[in-house]
GROMACS .gro file of C-alpha atoms in nm:
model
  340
    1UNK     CA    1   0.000   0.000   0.000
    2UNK     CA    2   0.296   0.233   0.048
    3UNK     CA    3   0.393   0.496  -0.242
    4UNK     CA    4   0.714   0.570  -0.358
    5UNK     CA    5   0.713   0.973  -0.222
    6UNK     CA    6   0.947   1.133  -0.053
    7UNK     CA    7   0.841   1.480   0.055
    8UNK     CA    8   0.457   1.425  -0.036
    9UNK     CA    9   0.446   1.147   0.211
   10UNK     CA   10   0.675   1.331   0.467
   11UNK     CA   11   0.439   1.637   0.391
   12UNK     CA   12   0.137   1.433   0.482
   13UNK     CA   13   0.254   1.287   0.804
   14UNK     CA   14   0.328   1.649   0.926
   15UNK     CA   15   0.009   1.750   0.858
   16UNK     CA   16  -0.143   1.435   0.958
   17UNK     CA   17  -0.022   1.508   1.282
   18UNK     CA   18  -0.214   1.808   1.317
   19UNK     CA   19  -0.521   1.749   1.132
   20UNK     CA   20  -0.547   1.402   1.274
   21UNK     CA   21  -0.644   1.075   1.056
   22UNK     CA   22  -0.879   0.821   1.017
   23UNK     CA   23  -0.867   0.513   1.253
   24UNK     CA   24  -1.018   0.293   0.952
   25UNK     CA   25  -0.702   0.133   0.854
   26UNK     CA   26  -0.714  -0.265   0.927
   27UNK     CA   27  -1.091  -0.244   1.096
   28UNK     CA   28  -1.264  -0.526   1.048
   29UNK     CA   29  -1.644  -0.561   1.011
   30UNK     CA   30  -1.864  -0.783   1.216
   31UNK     CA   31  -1.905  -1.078   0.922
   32UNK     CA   32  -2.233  -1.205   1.146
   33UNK     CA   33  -2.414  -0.895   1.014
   34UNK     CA   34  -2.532  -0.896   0.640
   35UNK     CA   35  -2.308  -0.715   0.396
   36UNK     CA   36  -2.507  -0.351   0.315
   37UNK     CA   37  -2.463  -0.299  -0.012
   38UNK     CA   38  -2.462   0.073  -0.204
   39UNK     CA   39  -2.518   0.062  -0.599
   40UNK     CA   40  -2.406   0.316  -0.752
   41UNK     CA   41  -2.505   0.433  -1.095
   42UNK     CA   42  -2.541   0.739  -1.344
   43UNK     CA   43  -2.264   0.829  -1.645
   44UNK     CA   44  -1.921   0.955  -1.637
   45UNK     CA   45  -1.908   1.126  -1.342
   46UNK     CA   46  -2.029   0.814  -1.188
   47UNK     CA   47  -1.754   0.605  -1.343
   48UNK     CA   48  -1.509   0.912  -1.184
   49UNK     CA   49  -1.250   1.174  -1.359
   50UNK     CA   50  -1.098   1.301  -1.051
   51UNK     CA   51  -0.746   1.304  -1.062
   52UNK     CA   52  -0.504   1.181  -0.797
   53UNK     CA   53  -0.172   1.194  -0.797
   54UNK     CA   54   0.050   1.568  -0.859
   55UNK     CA   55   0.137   1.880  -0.705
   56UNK     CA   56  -0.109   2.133  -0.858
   57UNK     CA   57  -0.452   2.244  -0.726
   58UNK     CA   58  -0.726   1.993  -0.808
   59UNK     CA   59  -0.574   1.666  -0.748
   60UNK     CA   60  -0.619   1.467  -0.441
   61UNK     CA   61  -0.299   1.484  -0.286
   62UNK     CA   62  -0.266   1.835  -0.327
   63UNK     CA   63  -0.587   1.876  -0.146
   64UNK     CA   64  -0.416   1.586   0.096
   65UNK     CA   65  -0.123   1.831   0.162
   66UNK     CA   66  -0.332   2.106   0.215
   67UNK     CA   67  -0.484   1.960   0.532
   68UNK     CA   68  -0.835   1.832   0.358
   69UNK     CA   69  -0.964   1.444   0.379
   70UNK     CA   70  -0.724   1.394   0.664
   71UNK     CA   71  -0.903   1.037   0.721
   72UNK     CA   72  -0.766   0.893   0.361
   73UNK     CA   73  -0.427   0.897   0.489
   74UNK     CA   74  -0.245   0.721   0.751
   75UNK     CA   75   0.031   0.826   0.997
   76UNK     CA   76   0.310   0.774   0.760
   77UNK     CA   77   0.127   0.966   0.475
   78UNK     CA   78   0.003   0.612   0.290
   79UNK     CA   79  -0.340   0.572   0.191
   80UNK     CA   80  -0.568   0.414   0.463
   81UNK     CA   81  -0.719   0.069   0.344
   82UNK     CA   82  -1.053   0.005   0.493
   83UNK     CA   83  -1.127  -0.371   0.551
   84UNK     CA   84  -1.489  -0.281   0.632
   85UNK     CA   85  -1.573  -0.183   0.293
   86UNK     CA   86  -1.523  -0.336  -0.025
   87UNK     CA   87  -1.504  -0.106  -0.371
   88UNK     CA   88  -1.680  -0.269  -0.658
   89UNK     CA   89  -1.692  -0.182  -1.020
   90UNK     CA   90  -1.793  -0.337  -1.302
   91UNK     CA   91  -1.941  -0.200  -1.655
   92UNK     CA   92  -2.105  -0.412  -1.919
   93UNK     CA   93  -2.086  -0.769  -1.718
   94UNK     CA   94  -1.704  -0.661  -1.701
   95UNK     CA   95  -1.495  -0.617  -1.357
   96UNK     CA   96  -1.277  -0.325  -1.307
   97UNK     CA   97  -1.243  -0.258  -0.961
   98UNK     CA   98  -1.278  -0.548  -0.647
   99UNK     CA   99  -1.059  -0.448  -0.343
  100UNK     CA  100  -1.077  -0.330  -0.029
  101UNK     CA  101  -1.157   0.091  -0.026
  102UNK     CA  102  -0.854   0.274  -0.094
  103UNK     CA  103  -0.700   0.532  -0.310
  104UNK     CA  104  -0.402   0.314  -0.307
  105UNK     CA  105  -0.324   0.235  -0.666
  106UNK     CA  106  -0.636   0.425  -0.818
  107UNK     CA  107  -0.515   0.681  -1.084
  108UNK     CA  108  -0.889   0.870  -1.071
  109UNK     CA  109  -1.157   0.887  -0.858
  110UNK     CA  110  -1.524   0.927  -0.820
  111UNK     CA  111  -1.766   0.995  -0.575
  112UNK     CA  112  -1.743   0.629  -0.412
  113UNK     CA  113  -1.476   0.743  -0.217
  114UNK     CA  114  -1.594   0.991  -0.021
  115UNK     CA  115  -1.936   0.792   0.005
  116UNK     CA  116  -1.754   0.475   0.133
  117UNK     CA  117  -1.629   0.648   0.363
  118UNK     CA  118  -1.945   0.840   0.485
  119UNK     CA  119  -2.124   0.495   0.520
  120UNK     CA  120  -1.891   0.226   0.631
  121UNK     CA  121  -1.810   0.489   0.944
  122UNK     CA  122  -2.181   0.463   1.014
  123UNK     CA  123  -2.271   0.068   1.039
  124UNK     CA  124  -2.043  -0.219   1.244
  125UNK     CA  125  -2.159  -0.486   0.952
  126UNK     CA  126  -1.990  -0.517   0.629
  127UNK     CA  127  -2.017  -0.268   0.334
  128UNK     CA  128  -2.010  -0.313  -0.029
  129UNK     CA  129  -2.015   0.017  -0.259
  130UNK     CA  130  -2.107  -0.165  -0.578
  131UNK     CA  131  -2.088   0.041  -0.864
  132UNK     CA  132  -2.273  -0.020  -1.209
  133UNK     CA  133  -2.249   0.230  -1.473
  134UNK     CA  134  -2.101   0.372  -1.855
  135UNK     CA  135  -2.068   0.698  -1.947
  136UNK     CA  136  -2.261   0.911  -2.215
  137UNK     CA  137  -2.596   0.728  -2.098
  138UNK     CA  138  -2.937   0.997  -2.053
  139UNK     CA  139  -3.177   0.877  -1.828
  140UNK     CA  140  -3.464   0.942  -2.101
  141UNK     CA  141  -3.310   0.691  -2.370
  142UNK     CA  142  -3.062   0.442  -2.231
  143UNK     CA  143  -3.139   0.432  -1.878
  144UNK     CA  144  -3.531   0.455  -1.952
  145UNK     CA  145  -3.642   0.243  -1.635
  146UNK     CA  146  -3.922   0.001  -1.719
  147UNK     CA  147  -4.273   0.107  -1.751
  148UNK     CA  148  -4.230   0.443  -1.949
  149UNK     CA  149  -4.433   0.482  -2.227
  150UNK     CA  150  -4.431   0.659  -2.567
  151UNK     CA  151  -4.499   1.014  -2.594
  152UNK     CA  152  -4.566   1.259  -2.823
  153UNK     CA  153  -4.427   1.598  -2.890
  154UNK     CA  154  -4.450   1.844  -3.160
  155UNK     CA  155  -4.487   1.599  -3.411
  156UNK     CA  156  -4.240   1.335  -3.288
  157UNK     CA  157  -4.270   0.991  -3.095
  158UNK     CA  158  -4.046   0.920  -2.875
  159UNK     CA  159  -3.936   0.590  -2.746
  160UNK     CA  160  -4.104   0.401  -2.491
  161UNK     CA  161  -3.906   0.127  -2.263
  162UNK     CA  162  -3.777  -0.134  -2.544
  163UNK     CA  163  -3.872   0.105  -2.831
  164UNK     CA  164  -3.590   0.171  -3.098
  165UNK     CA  165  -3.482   0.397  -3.208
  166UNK     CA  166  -3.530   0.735  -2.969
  167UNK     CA  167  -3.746   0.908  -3.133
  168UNK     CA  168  -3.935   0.902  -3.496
  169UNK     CA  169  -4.238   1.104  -3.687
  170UNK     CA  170  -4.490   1.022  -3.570
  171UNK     CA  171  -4.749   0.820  -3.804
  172UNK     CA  172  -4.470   0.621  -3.921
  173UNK     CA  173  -4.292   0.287  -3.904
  174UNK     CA  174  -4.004   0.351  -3.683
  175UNK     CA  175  -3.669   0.199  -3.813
  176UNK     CA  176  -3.517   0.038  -3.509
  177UNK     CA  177  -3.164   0.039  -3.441
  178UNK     CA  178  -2.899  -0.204  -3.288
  179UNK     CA  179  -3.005  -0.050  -2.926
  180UNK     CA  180  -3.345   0.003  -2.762
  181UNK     CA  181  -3.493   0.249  -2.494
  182UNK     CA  182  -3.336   0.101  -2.111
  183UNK     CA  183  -3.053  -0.101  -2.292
  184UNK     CA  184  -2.792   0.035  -2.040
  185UNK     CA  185  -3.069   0.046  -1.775
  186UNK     CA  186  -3.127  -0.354  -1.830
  187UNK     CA  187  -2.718  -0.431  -1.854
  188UNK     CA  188  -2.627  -0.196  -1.520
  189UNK     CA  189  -2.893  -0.394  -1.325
  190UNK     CA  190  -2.800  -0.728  -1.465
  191UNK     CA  191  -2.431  -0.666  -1.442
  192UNK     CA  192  -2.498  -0.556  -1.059
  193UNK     CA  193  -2.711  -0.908  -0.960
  194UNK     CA  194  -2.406  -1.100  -1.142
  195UNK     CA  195  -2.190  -0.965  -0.850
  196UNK     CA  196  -2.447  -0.968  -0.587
  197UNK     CA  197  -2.470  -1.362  -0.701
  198UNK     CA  198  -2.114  -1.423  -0.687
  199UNK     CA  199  -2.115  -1.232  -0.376
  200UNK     CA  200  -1.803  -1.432  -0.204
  201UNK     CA  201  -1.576  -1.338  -0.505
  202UNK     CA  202  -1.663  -0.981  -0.411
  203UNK     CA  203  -1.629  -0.970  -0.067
  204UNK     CA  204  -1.461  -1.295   0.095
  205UNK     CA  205  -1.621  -1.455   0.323
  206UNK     CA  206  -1.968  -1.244   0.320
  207UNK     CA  207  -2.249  -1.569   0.297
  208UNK     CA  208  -2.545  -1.226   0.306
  209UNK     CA  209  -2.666  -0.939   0.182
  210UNK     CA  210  -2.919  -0.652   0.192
  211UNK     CA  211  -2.907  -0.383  -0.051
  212UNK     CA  212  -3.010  -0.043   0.148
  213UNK     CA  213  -2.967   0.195  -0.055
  214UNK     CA  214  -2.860   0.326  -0.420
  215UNK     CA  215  -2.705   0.574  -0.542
  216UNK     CA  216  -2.783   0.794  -0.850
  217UNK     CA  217  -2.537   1.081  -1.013
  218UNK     CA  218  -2.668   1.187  -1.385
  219UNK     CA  219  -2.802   1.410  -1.601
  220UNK     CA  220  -2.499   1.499  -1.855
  221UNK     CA  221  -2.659   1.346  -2.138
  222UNK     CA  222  -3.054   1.471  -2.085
  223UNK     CA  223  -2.933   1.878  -2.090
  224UNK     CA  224  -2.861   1.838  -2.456
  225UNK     CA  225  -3.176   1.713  -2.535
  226UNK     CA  226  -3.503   1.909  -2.436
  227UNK     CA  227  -3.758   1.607  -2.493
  228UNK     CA  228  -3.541   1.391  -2.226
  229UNK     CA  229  -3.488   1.720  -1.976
  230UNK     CA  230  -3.881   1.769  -2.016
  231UNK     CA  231  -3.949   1.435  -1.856
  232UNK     CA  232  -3.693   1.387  -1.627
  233UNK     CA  233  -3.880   1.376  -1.357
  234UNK     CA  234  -4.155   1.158  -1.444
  235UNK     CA  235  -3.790   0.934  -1.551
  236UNK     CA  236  -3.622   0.974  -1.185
  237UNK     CA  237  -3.919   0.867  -1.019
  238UNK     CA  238  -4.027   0.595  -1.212
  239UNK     CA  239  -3.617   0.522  -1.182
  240UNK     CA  240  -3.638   0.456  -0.836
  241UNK     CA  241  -3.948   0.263  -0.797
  242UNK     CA  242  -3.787   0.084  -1.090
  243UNK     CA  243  -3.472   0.011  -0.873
  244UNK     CA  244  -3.640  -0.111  -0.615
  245UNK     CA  245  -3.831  -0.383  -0.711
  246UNK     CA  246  -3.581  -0.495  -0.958
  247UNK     CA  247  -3.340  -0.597  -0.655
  248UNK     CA  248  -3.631  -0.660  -0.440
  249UNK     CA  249  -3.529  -0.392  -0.205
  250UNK     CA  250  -3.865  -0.213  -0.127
  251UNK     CA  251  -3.732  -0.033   0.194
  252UNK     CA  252  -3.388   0.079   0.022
  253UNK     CA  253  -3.303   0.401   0.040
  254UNK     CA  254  -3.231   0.655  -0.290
  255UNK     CA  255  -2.976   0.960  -0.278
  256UNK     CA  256  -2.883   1.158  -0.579
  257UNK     CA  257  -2.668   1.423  -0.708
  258UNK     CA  258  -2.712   1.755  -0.878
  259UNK     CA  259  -2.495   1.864  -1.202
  260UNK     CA  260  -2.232   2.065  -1.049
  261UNK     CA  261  -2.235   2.368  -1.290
  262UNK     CA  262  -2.660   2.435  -1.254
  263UNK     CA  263  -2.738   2.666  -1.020
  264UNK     CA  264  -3.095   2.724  -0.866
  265UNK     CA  265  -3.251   2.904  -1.056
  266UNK     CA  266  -3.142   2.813  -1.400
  267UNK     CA  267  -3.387   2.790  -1.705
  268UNK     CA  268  -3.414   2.568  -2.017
  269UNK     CA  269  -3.286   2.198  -1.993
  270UNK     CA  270  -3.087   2.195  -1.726
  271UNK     CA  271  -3.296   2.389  -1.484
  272UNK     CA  272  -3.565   2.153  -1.542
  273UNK     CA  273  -3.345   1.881  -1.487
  274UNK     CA  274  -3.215   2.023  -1.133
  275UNK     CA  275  -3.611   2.103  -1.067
  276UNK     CA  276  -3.652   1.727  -1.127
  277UNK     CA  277  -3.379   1.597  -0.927
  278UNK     CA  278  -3.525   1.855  -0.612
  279UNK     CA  279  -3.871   1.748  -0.637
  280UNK     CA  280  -3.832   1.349  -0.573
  281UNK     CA  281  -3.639   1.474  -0.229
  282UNK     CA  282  -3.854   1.419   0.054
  283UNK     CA  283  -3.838   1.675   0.215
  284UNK     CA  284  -3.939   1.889  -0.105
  285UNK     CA  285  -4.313   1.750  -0.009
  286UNK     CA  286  -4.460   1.693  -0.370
  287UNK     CA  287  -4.385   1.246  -0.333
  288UNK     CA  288  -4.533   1.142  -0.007
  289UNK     CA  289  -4.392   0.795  -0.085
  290UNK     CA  290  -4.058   0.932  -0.098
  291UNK     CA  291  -4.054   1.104   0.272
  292UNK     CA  292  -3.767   0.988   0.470
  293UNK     CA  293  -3.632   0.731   0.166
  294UNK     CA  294  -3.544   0.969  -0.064
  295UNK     CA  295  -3.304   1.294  -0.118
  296UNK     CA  296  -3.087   1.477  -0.333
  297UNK     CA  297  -2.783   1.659  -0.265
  298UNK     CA  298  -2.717   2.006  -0.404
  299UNK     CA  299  -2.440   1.975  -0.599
  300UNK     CA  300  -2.375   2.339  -0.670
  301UNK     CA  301  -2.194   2.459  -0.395
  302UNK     CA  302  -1.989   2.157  -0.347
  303UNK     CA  303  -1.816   2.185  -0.712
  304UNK     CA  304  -1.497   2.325  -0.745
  305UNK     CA  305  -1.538   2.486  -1.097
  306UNK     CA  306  -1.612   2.331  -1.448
  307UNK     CA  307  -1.899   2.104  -1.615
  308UNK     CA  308  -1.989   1.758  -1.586
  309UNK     CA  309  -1.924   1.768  -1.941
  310UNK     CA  310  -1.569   1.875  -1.893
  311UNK     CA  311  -1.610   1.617  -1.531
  312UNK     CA  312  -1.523   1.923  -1.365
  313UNK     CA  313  -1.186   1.942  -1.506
  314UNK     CA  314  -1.089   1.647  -1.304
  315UNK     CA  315  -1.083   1.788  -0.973
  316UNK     CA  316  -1.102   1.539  -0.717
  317UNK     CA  317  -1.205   1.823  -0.448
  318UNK     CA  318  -1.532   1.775  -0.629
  319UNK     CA  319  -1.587   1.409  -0.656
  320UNK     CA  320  -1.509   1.400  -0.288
  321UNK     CA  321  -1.703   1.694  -0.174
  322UNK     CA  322  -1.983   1.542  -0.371
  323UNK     CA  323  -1.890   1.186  -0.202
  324UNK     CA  324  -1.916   1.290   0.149
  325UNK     CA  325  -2.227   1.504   0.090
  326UNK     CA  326  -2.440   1.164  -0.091
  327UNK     CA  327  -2.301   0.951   0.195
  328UNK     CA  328  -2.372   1.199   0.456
  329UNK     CA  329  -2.732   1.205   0.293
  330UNK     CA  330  -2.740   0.832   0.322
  331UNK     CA  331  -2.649   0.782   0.628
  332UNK     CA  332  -2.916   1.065   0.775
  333UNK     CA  333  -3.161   0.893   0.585
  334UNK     CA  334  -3.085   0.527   0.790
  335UNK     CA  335  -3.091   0.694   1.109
  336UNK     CA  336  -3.433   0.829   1.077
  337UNK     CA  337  -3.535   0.487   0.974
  338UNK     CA  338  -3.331   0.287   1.270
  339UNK     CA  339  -3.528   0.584   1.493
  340UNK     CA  340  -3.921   0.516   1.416
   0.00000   0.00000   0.00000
């Protein structure tokens, strides 16, 4: 787990010193308890652009040396391992990521991090950050949850769940494609309940699970088109519910993320989109079935400059301030539960 730095790592014990660090490294999790599993899914900022390793602003160990995220880094400046909380990704039925939560040997990072973090501190039993996802999806085309129908606008049909192609005139034969509406929404869900059947290759020695909660950071793709930022909320909800009776998980809990760059406020498609992603929170009042289950985290004020279409310029300050701010989210969201 040790890098080969000199002053970085020297740098980072000084300040470790001060700031104090995490007291994760080599915890163990009480394997009695059910693994609690967190899917994760949305596009590229999902998958994770933030950069790691280098002296200037924006990377993670400049924002290390600078006193911030104290708990990723252990007394002698290394990055902590947690052996509470496995890190999970896989994309198209393909692994890329099983250890242990680190930043050790991770060249870019996303908002699992932070998250992990966030949640595993929470809960004694095992966690499992499991994350499914592809970039340059839009939640009104190839993550279309099942359910959505056709619609009709200015002259155009567009796809239904399992229509192809996206959109045609309406009145005529549409022409499908080599994709349909959900595609990516079927494959992330499948590729997640491969792992979650093969759950000892994913974390050793775990015999159960319960998935409590998931995880949602989009939008990218639905800005460019005004169709798919028109419906996005009829989309997100029907998303959710989607979720959760697809991995039987009726009681799970549902956080999600703004795009960084819209501001409240904002018109055309992405101010409907961040209206969309504020009304299925809770607390906003208008989905009485999502009270206490469901919330969204401002993303606004947590970015650090950029677009998700530039992924912030690969500043890891976001993807971590982000991070935290879902799994803080989360976590509030389980207490009220473990409190009624």
């Amino acid at each position: 787990m040790k890098r080969n730095l000199t002053y970085f790592a020297l740098a980072m014990f000084a300040l470790a010193c001060i700031a104090g660090t995490s007291d994760a490294e080599g915890k163990e999790a009480d394997m009695s308890k059910p693994v609690q599993v967190y899917i994760l899914m949305g596009q590229s900022n999902m998958l994770g652009f933030g950069k790691v390793a280098g002296a200037k602003d924006g990377t993670l160990e400049s924002a290390i040396k600078a006193g911030k995220y104290a708990y990723l880094v252990d007394d002698s400046g290394a990055w902590v391992t947690r052996k509470d909380a496995r890190n999970v990704r896989v994309m198209n039925f393909k692994d890329y990521k099983n250890d242990w939560l680190t930043v050790a040997k991770t060249g870019k990072i996303g908002p699992e991090i932070g998250f992990g973090h966030q949640v595993a501190e929470a809960t004694e039993a095992p966690v499992l950050i499991l994350k499914s996802c592809i970039g340059n999806r839009s939640l009104g085309w190839d993550l279309l949850p099942p359910g959505s129908e056709r619609y009709e606008i200015d002259g155009t049909t567009y796809a239904g769940y399992k229509d192809s192609p996206d959109k045609w005139p309406t009145g005529t034969v549409a022409k499908k494609i080599n994709w349909y509406a959900g595609k990516q929404y079927d494959t992330d869900v499948a590729s997640a309940k491969k792992v979650l059947e093969n759950l000892d290759k994913y974390y050793p020695g775990a015999k159960q699970y319960e998935i409590v909660g998931f995880v949602f950071w989009q939008g990218d793709k639905d800005r460019y088109n005004p169709a798919h930022a028109s419906r996005y909320e009829e989309n997100l909800v029907r998303f959710i519910k989607s979720l959760r009776k697809d991995f039987n998980a009726p009681d799970a809990k549902f956080v999600c993320a703004t795009l960084g760059q819209t501001q409240k406020g904002s018109k055309g498609n992405e101010g409907a989109i961040l209206t969309a992603q504020l009304a299925v929170d809770g607390k906003s009042g208008k989905y009485e079935a999502f009270q206490g289950n469901v919330a969204t985290v401002y993303s606004h004020p947590l970015s650090k400059g950029g677009a998700s279409n530039g992924h912030y310029s690969g500043n890891a300050e976001t993807y971590m301030n982000v991070g935290e701010e879902l799994g803080k989210a989360m976590v509030e969201l389980l207490k009220q539960t473990r409190a009624e």
